[in-house]
Tab-separated table of C-alpha atoms and ligand atoms in Angstrom:
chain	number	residue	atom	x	y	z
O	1	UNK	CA	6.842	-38.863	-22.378
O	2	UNK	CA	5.311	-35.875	-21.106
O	3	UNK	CA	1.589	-38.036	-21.731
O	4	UNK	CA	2.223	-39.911	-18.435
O	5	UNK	CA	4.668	-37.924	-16.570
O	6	UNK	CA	2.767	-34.549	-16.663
O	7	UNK	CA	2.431	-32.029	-13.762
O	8	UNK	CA	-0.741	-30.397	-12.613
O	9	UNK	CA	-0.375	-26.860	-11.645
O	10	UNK	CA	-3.570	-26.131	-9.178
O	11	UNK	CA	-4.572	-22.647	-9.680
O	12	UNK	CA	-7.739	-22.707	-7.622
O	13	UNK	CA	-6.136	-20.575	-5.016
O	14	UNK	CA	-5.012	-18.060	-7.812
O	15	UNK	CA	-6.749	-17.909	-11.059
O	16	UNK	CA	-9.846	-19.643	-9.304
O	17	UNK	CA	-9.950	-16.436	-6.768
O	18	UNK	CA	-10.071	-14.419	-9.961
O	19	UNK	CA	-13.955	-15.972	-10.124
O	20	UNK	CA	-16.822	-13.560	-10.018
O	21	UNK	CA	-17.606	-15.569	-6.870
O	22	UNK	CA	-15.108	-16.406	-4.957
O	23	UNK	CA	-14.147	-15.232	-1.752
O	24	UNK	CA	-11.899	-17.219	0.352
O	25	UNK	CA	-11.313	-17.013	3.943
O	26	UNK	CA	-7.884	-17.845	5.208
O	27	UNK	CA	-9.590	-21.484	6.670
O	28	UNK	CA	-11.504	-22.566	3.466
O	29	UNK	CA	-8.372	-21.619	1.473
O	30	UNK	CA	-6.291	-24.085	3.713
O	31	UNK	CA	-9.122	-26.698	3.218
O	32	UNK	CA	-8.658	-26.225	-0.584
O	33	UNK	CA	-5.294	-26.880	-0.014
O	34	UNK	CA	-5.275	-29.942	2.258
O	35	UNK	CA	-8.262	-31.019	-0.233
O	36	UNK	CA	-5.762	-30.505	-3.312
O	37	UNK	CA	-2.761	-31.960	-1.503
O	38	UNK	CA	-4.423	-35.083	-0.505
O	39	UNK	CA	-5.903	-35.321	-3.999
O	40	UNK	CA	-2.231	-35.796	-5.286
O	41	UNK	CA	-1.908	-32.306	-7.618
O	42	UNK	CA	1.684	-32.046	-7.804
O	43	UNK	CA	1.913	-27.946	-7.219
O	44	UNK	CA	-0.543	-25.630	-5.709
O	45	UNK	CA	-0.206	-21.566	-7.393
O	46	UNK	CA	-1.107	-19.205	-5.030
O	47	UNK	CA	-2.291	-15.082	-5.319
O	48	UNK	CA	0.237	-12.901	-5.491
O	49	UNK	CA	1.426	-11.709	-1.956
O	50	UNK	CA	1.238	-8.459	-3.535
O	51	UNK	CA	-2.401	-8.700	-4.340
O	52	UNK	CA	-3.392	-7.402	-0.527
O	53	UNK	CA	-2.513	-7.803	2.974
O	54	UNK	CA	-4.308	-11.266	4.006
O	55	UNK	CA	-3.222	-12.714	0.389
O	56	UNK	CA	0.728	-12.279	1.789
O	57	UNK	CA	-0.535	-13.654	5.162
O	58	UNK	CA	-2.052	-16.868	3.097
O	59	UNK	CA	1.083	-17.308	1.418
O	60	UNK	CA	2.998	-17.657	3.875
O	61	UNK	CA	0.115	-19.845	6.205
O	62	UNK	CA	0.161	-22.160	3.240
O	63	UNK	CA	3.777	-22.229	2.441
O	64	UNK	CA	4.474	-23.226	5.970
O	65	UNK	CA	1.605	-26.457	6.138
O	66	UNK	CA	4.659	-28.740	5.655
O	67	UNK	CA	2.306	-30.387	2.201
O	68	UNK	CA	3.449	-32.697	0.049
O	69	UNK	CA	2.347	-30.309	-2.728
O	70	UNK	CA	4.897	-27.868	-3.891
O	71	UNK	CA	3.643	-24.269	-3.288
O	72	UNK	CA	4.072	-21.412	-6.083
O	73	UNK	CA	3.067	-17.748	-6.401
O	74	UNK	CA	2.003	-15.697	-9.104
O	75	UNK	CA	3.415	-12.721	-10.008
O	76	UNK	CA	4.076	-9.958	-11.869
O	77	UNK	CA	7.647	-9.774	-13.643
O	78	UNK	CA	9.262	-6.891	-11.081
O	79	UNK	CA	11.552	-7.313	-8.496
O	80	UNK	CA	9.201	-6.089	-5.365
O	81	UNK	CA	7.068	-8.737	-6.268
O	82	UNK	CA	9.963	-11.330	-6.891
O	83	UNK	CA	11.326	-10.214	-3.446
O	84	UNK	CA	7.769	-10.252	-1.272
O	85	UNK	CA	7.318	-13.695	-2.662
O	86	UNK	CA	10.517	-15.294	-1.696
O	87	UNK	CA	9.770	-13.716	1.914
O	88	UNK	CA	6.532	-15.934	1.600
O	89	UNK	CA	8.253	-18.811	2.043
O	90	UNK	CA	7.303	-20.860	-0.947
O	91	UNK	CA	8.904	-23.294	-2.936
O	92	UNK	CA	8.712	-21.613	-6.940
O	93	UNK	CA	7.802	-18.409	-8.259
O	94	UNK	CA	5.490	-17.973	-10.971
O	95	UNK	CA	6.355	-15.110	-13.050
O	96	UNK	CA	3.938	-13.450	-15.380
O	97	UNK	CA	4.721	-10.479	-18.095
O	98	UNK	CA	2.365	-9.102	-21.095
O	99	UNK	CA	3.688	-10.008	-24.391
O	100	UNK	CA	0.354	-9.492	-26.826
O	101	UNK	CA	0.551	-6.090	-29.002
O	102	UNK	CA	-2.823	-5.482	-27.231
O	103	UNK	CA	-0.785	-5.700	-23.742
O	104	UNK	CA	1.989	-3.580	-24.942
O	105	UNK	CA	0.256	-1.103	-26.890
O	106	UNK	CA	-3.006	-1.030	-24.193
O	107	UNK	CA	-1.669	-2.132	-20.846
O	108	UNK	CA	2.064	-1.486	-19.948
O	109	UNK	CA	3.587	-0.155	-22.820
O	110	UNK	CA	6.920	-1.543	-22.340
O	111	UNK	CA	8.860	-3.530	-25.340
O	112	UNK	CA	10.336	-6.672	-25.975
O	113	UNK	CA	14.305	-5.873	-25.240
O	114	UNK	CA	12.492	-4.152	-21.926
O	115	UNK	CA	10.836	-7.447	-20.988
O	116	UNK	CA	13.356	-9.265	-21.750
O	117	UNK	CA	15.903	-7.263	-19.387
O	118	UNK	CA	13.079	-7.377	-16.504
O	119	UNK	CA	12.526	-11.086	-17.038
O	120	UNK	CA	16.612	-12.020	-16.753
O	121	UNK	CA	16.706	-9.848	-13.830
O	122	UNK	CA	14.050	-11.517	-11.531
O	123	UNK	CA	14.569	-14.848	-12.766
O	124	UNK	CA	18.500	-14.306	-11.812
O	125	UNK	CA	17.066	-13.224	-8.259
O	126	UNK	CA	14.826	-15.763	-7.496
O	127	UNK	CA	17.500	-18.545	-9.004
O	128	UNK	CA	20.147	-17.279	-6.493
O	129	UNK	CA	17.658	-17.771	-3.518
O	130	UNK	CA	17.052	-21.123	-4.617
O	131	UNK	CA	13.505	-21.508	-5.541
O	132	UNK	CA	12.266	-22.351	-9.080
O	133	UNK	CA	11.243	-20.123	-11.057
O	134	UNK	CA	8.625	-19.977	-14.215
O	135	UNK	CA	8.254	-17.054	-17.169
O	136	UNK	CA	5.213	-16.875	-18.950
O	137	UNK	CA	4.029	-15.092	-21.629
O	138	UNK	CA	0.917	-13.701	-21.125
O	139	UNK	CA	-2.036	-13.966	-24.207
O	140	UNK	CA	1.196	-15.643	-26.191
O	141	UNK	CA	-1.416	-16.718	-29.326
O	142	UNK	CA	-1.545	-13.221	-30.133
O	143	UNK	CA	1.928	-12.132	-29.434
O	144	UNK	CA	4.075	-12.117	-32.433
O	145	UNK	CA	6.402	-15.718	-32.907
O	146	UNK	CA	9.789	-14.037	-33.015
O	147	UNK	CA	8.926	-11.572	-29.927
O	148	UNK	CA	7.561	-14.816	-27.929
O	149	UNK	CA	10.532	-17.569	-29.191
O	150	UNK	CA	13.054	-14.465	-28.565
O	151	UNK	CA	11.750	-14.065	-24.838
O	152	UNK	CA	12.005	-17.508	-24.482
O	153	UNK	CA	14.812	-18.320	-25.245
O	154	UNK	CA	16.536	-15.887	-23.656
O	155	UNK	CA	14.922	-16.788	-20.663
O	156	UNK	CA	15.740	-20.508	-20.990
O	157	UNK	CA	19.657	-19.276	-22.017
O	158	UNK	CA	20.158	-18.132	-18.102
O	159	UNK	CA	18.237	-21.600	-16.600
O	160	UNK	CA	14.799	-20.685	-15.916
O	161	UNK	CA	12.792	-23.664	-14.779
O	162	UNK	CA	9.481	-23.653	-16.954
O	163	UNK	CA	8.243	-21.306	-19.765
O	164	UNK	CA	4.418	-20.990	-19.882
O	165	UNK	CA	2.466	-20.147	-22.635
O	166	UNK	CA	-1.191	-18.579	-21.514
O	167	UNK	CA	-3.848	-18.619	-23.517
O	168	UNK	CA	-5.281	-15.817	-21.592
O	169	UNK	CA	-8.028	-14.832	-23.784
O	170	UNK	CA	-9.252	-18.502	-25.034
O	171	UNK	CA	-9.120	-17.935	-27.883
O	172	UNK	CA	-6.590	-20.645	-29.339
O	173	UNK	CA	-7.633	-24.077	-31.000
O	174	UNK	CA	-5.923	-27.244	-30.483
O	175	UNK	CA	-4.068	-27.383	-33.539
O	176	UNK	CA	-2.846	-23.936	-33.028
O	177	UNK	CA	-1.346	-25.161	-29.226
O	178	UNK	CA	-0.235	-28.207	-30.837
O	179	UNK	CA	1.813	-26.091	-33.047
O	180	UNK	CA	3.436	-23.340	-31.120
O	181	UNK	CA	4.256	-25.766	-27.931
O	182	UNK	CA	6.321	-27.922	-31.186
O	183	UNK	CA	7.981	-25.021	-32.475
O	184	UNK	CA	9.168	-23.897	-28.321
O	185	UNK	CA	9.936	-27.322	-27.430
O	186	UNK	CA	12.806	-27.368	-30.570
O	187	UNK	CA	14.159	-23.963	-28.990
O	188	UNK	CA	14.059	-24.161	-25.388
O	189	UNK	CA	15.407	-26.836	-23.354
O	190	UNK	CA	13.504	-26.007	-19.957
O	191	UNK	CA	9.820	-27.220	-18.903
O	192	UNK	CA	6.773	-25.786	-20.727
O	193	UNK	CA	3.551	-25.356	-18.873
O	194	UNK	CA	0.201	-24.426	-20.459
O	195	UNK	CA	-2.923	-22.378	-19.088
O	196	UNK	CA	-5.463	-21.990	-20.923
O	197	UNK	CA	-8.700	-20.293	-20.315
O	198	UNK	CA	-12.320	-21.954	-21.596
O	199	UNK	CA	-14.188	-19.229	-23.582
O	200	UNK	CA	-14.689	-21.477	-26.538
O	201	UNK	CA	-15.180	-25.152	-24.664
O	202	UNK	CA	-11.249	-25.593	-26.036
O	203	UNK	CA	-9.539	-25.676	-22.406
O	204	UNK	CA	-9.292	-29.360	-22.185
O	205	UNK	CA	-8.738	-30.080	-25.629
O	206	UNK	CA	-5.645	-27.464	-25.698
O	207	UNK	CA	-4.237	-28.624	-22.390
O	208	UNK	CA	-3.840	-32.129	-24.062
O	209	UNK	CA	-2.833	-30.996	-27.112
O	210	UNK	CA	-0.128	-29.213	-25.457
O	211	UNK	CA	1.304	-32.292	-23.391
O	212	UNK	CA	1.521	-33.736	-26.814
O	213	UNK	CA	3.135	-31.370	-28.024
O	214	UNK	CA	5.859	-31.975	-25.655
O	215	UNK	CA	4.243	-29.607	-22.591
O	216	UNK	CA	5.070	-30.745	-19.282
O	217	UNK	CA	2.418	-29.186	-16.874
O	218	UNK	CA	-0.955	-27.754	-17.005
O	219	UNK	CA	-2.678	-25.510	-15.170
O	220	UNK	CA	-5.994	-26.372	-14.142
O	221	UNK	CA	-8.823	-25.415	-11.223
O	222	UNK	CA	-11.275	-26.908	-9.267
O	223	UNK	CA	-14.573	-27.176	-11.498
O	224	UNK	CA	-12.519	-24.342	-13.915
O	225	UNK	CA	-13.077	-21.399	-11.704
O	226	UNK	CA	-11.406	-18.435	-12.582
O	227	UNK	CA	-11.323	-14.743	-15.331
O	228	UNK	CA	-14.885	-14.700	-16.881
O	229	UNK	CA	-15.894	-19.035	-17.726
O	230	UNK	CA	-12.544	-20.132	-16.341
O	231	UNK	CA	-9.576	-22.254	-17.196
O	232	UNK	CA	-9.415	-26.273	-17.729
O	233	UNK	CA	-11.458	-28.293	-15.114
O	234	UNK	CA	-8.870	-30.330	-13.019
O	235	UNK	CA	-11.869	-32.769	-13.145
O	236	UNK	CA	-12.012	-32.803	-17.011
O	237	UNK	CA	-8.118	-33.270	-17.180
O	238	UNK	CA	-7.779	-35.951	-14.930
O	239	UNK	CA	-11.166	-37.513	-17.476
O	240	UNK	CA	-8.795	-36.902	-20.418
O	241	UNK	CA	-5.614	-38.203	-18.902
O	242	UNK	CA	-7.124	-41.255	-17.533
O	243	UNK	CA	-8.690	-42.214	-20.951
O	244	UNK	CA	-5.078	-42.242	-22.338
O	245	UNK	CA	-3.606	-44.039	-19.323
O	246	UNK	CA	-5.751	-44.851	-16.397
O	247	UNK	CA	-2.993	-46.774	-14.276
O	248	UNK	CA	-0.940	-43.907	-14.343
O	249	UNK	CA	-3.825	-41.434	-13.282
O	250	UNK	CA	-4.929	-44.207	-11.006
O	251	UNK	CA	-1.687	-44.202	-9.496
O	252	UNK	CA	-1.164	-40.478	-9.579
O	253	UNK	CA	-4.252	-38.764	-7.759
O	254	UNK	CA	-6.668	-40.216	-5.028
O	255	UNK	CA	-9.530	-40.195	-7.488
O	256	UNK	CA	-12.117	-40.974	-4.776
O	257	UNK	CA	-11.458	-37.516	-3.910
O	258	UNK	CA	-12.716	-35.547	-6.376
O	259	UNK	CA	-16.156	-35.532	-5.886
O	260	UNK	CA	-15.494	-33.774	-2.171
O	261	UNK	CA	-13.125	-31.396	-3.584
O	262	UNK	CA	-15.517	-30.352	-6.244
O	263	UNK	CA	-18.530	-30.122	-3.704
O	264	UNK	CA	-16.636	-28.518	-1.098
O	265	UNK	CA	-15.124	-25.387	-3.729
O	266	UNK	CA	-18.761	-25.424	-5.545
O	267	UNK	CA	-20.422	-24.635	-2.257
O	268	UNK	CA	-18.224	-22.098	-1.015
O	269	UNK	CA	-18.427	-20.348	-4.617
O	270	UNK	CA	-22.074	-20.839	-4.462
O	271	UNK	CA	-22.544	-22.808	-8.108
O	272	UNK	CA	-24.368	-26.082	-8.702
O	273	UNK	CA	-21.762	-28.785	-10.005
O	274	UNK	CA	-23.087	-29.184	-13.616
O	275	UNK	CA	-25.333	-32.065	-14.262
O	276	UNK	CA	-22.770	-32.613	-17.247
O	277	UNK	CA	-19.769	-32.154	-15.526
O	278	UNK	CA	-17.130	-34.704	-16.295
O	279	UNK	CA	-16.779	-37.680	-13.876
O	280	UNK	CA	-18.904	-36.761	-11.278
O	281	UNK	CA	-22.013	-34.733	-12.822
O	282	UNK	CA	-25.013	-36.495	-11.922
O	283	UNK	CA	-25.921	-38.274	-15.027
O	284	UNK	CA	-21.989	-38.880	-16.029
O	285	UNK	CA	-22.547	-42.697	-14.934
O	286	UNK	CA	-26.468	-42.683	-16.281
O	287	UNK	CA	-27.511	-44.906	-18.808
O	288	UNK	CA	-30.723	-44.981	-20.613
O	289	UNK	CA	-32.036	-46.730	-23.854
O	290	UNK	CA	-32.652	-50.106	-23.524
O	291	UNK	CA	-29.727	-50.873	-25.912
O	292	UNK	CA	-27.415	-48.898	-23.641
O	293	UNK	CA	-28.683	-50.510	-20.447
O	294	UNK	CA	-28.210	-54.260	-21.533
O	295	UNK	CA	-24.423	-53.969	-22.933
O	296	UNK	CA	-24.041	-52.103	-20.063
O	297	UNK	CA	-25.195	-54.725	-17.859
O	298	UNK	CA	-23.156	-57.128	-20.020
O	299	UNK	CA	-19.948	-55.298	-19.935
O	300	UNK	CA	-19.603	-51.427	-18.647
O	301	UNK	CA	-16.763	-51.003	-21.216
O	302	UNK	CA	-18.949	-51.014	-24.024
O	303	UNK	CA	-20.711	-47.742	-23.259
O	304	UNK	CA	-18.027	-46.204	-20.409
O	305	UNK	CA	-13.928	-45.706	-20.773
O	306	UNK	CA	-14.112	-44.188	-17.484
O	307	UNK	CA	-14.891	-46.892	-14.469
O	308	UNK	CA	-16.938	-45.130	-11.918
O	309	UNK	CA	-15.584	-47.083	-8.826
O	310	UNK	CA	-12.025	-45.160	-9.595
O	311	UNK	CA	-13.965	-42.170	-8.637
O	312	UNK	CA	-16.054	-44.199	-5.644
O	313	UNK	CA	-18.789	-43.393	-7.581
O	314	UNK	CA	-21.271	-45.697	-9.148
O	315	UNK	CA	-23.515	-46.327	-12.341
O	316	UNK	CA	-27.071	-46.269	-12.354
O	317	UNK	CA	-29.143	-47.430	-15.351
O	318	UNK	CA	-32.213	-45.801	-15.862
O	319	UNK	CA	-35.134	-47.740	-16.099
O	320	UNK	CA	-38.339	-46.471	-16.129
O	321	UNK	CA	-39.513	-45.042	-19.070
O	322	UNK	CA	-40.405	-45.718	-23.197
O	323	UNK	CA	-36.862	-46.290	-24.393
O	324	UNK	CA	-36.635	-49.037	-21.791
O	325	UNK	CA	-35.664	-52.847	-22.396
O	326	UNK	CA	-36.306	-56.177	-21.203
O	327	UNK	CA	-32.825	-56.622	-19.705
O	328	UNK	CA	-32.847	-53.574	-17.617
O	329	UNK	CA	-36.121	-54.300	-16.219
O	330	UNK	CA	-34.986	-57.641	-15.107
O	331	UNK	CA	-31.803	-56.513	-13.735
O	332	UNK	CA	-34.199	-54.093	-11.288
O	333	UNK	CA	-36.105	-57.353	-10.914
O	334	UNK	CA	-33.254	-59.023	-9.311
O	335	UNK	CA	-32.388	-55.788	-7.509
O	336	UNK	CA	-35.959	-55.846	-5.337
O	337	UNK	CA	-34.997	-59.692	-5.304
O	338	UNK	CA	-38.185	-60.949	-7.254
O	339	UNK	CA	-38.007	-63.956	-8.968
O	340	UNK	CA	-39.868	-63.372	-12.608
O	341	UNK	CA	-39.499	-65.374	-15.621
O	342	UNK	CA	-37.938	-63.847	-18.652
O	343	UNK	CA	-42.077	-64.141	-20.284
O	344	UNK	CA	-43.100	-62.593	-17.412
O	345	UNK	CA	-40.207	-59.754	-17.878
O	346	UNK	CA	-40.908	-59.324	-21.348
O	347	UNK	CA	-44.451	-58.701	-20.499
O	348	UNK	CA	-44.097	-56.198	-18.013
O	349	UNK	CA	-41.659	-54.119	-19.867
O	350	UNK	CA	-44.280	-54.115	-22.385
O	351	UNK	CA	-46.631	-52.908	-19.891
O	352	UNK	CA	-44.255	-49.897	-18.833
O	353	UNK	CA	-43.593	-49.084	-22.283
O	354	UNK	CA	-47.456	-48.347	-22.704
O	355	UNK	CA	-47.563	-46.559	-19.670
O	356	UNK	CA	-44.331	-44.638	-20.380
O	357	UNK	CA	-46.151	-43.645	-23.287
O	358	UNK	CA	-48.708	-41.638	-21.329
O	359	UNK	CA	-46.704	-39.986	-18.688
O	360	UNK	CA	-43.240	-39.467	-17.106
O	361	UNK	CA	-42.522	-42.453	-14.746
O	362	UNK	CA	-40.725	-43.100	-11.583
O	363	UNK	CA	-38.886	-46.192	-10.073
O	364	UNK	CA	-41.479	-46.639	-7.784
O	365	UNK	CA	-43.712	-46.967	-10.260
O	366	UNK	CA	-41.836	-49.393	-12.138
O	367	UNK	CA	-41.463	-50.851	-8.646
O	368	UNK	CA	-45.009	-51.586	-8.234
O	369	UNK	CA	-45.452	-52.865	-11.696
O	370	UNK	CA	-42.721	-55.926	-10.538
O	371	UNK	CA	-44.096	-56.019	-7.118
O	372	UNK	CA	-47.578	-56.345	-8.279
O	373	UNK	CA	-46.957	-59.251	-10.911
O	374	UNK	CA	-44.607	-60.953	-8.838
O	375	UNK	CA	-47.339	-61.185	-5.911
O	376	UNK	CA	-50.734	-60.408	-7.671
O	377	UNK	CA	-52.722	-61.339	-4.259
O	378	UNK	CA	-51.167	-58.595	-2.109
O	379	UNK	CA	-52.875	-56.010	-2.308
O	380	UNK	CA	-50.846	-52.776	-4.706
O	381	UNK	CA	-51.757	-50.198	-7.064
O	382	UNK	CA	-53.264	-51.455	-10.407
O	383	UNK	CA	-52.432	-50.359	-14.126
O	384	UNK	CA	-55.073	-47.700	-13.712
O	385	UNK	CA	-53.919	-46.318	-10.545
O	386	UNK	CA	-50.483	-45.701	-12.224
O	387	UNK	CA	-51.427	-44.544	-15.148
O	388	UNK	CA	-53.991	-41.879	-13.345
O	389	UNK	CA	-51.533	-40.691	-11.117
I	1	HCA	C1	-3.608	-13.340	-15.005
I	1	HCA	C2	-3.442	-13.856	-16.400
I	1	HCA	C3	-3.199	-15.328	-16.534
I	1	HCA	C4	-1.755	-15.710	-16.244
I	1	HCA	C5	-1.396	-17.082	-16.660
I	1	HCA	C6	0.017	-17.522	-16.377
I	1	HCA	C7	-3.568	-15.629	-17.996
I	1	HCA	O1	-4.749	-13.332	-14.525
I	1	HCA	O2	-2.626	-12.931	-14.414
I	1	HCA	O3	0.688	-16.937	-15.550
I	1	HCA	O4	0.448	-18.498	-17.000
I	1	HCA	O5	-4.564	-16.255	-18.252
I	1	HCA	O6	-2.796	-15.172	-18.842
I	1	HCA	O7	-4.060	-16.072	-15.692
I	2	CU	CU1	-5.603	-17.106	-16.595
């Protein structure tokens, strides 16, 4: 079930401000959210208002758009917190408390029966002002079992909303997410959300291995800005998702838009978006060998599960260089509209290949090559010319 009725959390706006280069102003962080609401993400987390003066003000700016999105904060399990987020106006609290030895012993000190009391008293409070309310565990793969399924279940006892389980330190595999979301879906009854962060390439993996599991939202950010490498890439989510059931993500999310949101967060964070990035990297849609390029051309399926023109983005096959084939080159053929026998095709590509050989082409050379066969009287560059450029 939860497979293809999952909810994105959108953390850009929290965990993504936790990026070594992020700075929002109060208008790009409405963008972002306008960007993320159109998009279709389900909930958008927010800073803590706590965090500093203009983070309460953005809270509350955002809170009171009117979106379609509901709007959460993030913060720390104590009731000032609790009560400066329900003055924000938002919809859900997202509450956060150590549970790690590391945490305990290194950070706050406190133990479990203390968390535990903390945790019942703000979730009470928030519950009785009517928003909804999430606990999460905080590095849970290297909190002890019992400590984290005895937090949890007290938590779920007195109706919290959603447990989360953070892998705050990425250090978890999927089997081992796979296996802990199990063992809390057969105790609690509530939601389950998962965060993970990326410091091993896991983040995507885990997050799907945790809707498996039985998980019900994920956490993700735009391009997987956040602590250190990040946290799952909404883009490479909505990649994994869509390969299990593209209508739903289809009908879920204005795909189209993903591209813009990525571009717009990677510019204000000043990062290139990676050439390999799913979906929309530059060479995501790029084929090459001339095996590739004529099944494409026969039928996308057999080299893509992800059609491009969800995303309004299209494929390009590459075509000029050794690894080329005959069925590429005509398909550019018909693209410059030159009419060329199949001989004639074969010919040429063998032509290219040799050429290819000696040096790293371009289209235009390629270009010229058709050009230059098709109409051998006008007057274009020669073999040679190519070749010695
Ligand atoms: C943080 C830590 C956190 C919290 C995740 C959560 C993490 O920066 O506060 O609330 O689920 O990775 O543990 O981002
Ligand atoms: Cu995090």
């Amino acid at each position: 079930m939860s497979l293809d009725n999952f909810a994105i959390i959108e953390s850009t706006l929290r965990e993504g401000e936790q990026f070594a280069n992020a700075f929002f102003t109060s208008e790009q962080k409405i963008e972002i959210a306008h960007l993320l609401n159109n998009f279709g993400v389900e909930y958008l987390e927010l800073t803590s208002p706590a965090a500093s003066p203009q983070s309460r003000l953005d809270c509350e700016r955002i809170a009171s758009l009117g979106l379609r999105s509901k709007i959460l904060t993030h913060v720390r399990c104590h009731m000032d917190d609790a009560k400066l987020a329900i003055d924000t106006g938002v919809d859900g609290i997202d509450v956060v408390f150590g549970t790690s030895s590391y945490l305990r012993e290194f950070s706050h000190g406190k133990d479990i029966p203390y968390i535990i009391d903390s945790a019942i008293e703000v979730i009470e409070f928030v519950k009785s002002q009517g928003l909804e309310v999430r606990f999460s565990s905080e590095d849970s793969f290297r909190s002890d079992l019992v400590d984290l399924l005895t937090i949890y279940r007290a938590v779920d006892k007195i109706g919290v909303n959603r447990v989360g389980i953070a892998d705050t330190v990425g250090v978890a595999n999927p089997r081992q997410v796979y296996d802990l979301v199990r063992t809390l879906r057969s105790v609690v009854h509530c939601d389950i959300e998962f965060h993970g962060h990326n410091d091993t390439g896991c983040a995507i993996a885990n997050a799907y291995c945790a809707l498996e599991a039985g998980a019900t939202h994920v956490d993700t950010s735009i391009l997987g800005i956040g602590e250190r490498n990040g946290i799952t890439p909404l883009g490479g989510l909505v990649a994994r998702m869509y390969t299990y059931n593209a209508d739903v993500i289809r009908q879920k999310y204005n795909l189209p838009l993903l591209r813009e949101v990525e571009n717009y967060v990677a510019g204000l964070v000043s990062v290139d978006v990676p050439f390999n990035n799913y979906i929309t990297g530059y060479t995501a849609f790029t084929h090459k060998a001339g095996i590739h390029a004529k099944a494409i051309l026969n039928n996308p399926s057999t080299y893509e599960i992800l059609d491009p023109a969800d995303f309004g983005l299209t494929r390009y096959i590459h075509v000029a260089h050794r690894l080329t084939g005959w069925n590429a080159i005509k398909q550019r053929a018909e693209q410059l509209q030159l009419t060329l026998s199949d001989e004639d095709i074969k010919l040429i590509t063998a032509q290219i290949k040799v050429l290819a050989d000696q040096k790293n082409l371009s289209l235009d050379d390629v270009d010229v090559l058709l050009r230059n066969y098709h109409n051998p009287s006008v007057e274009t560059e020669t073999l040679e010319t190519i070749a010695a450029d």
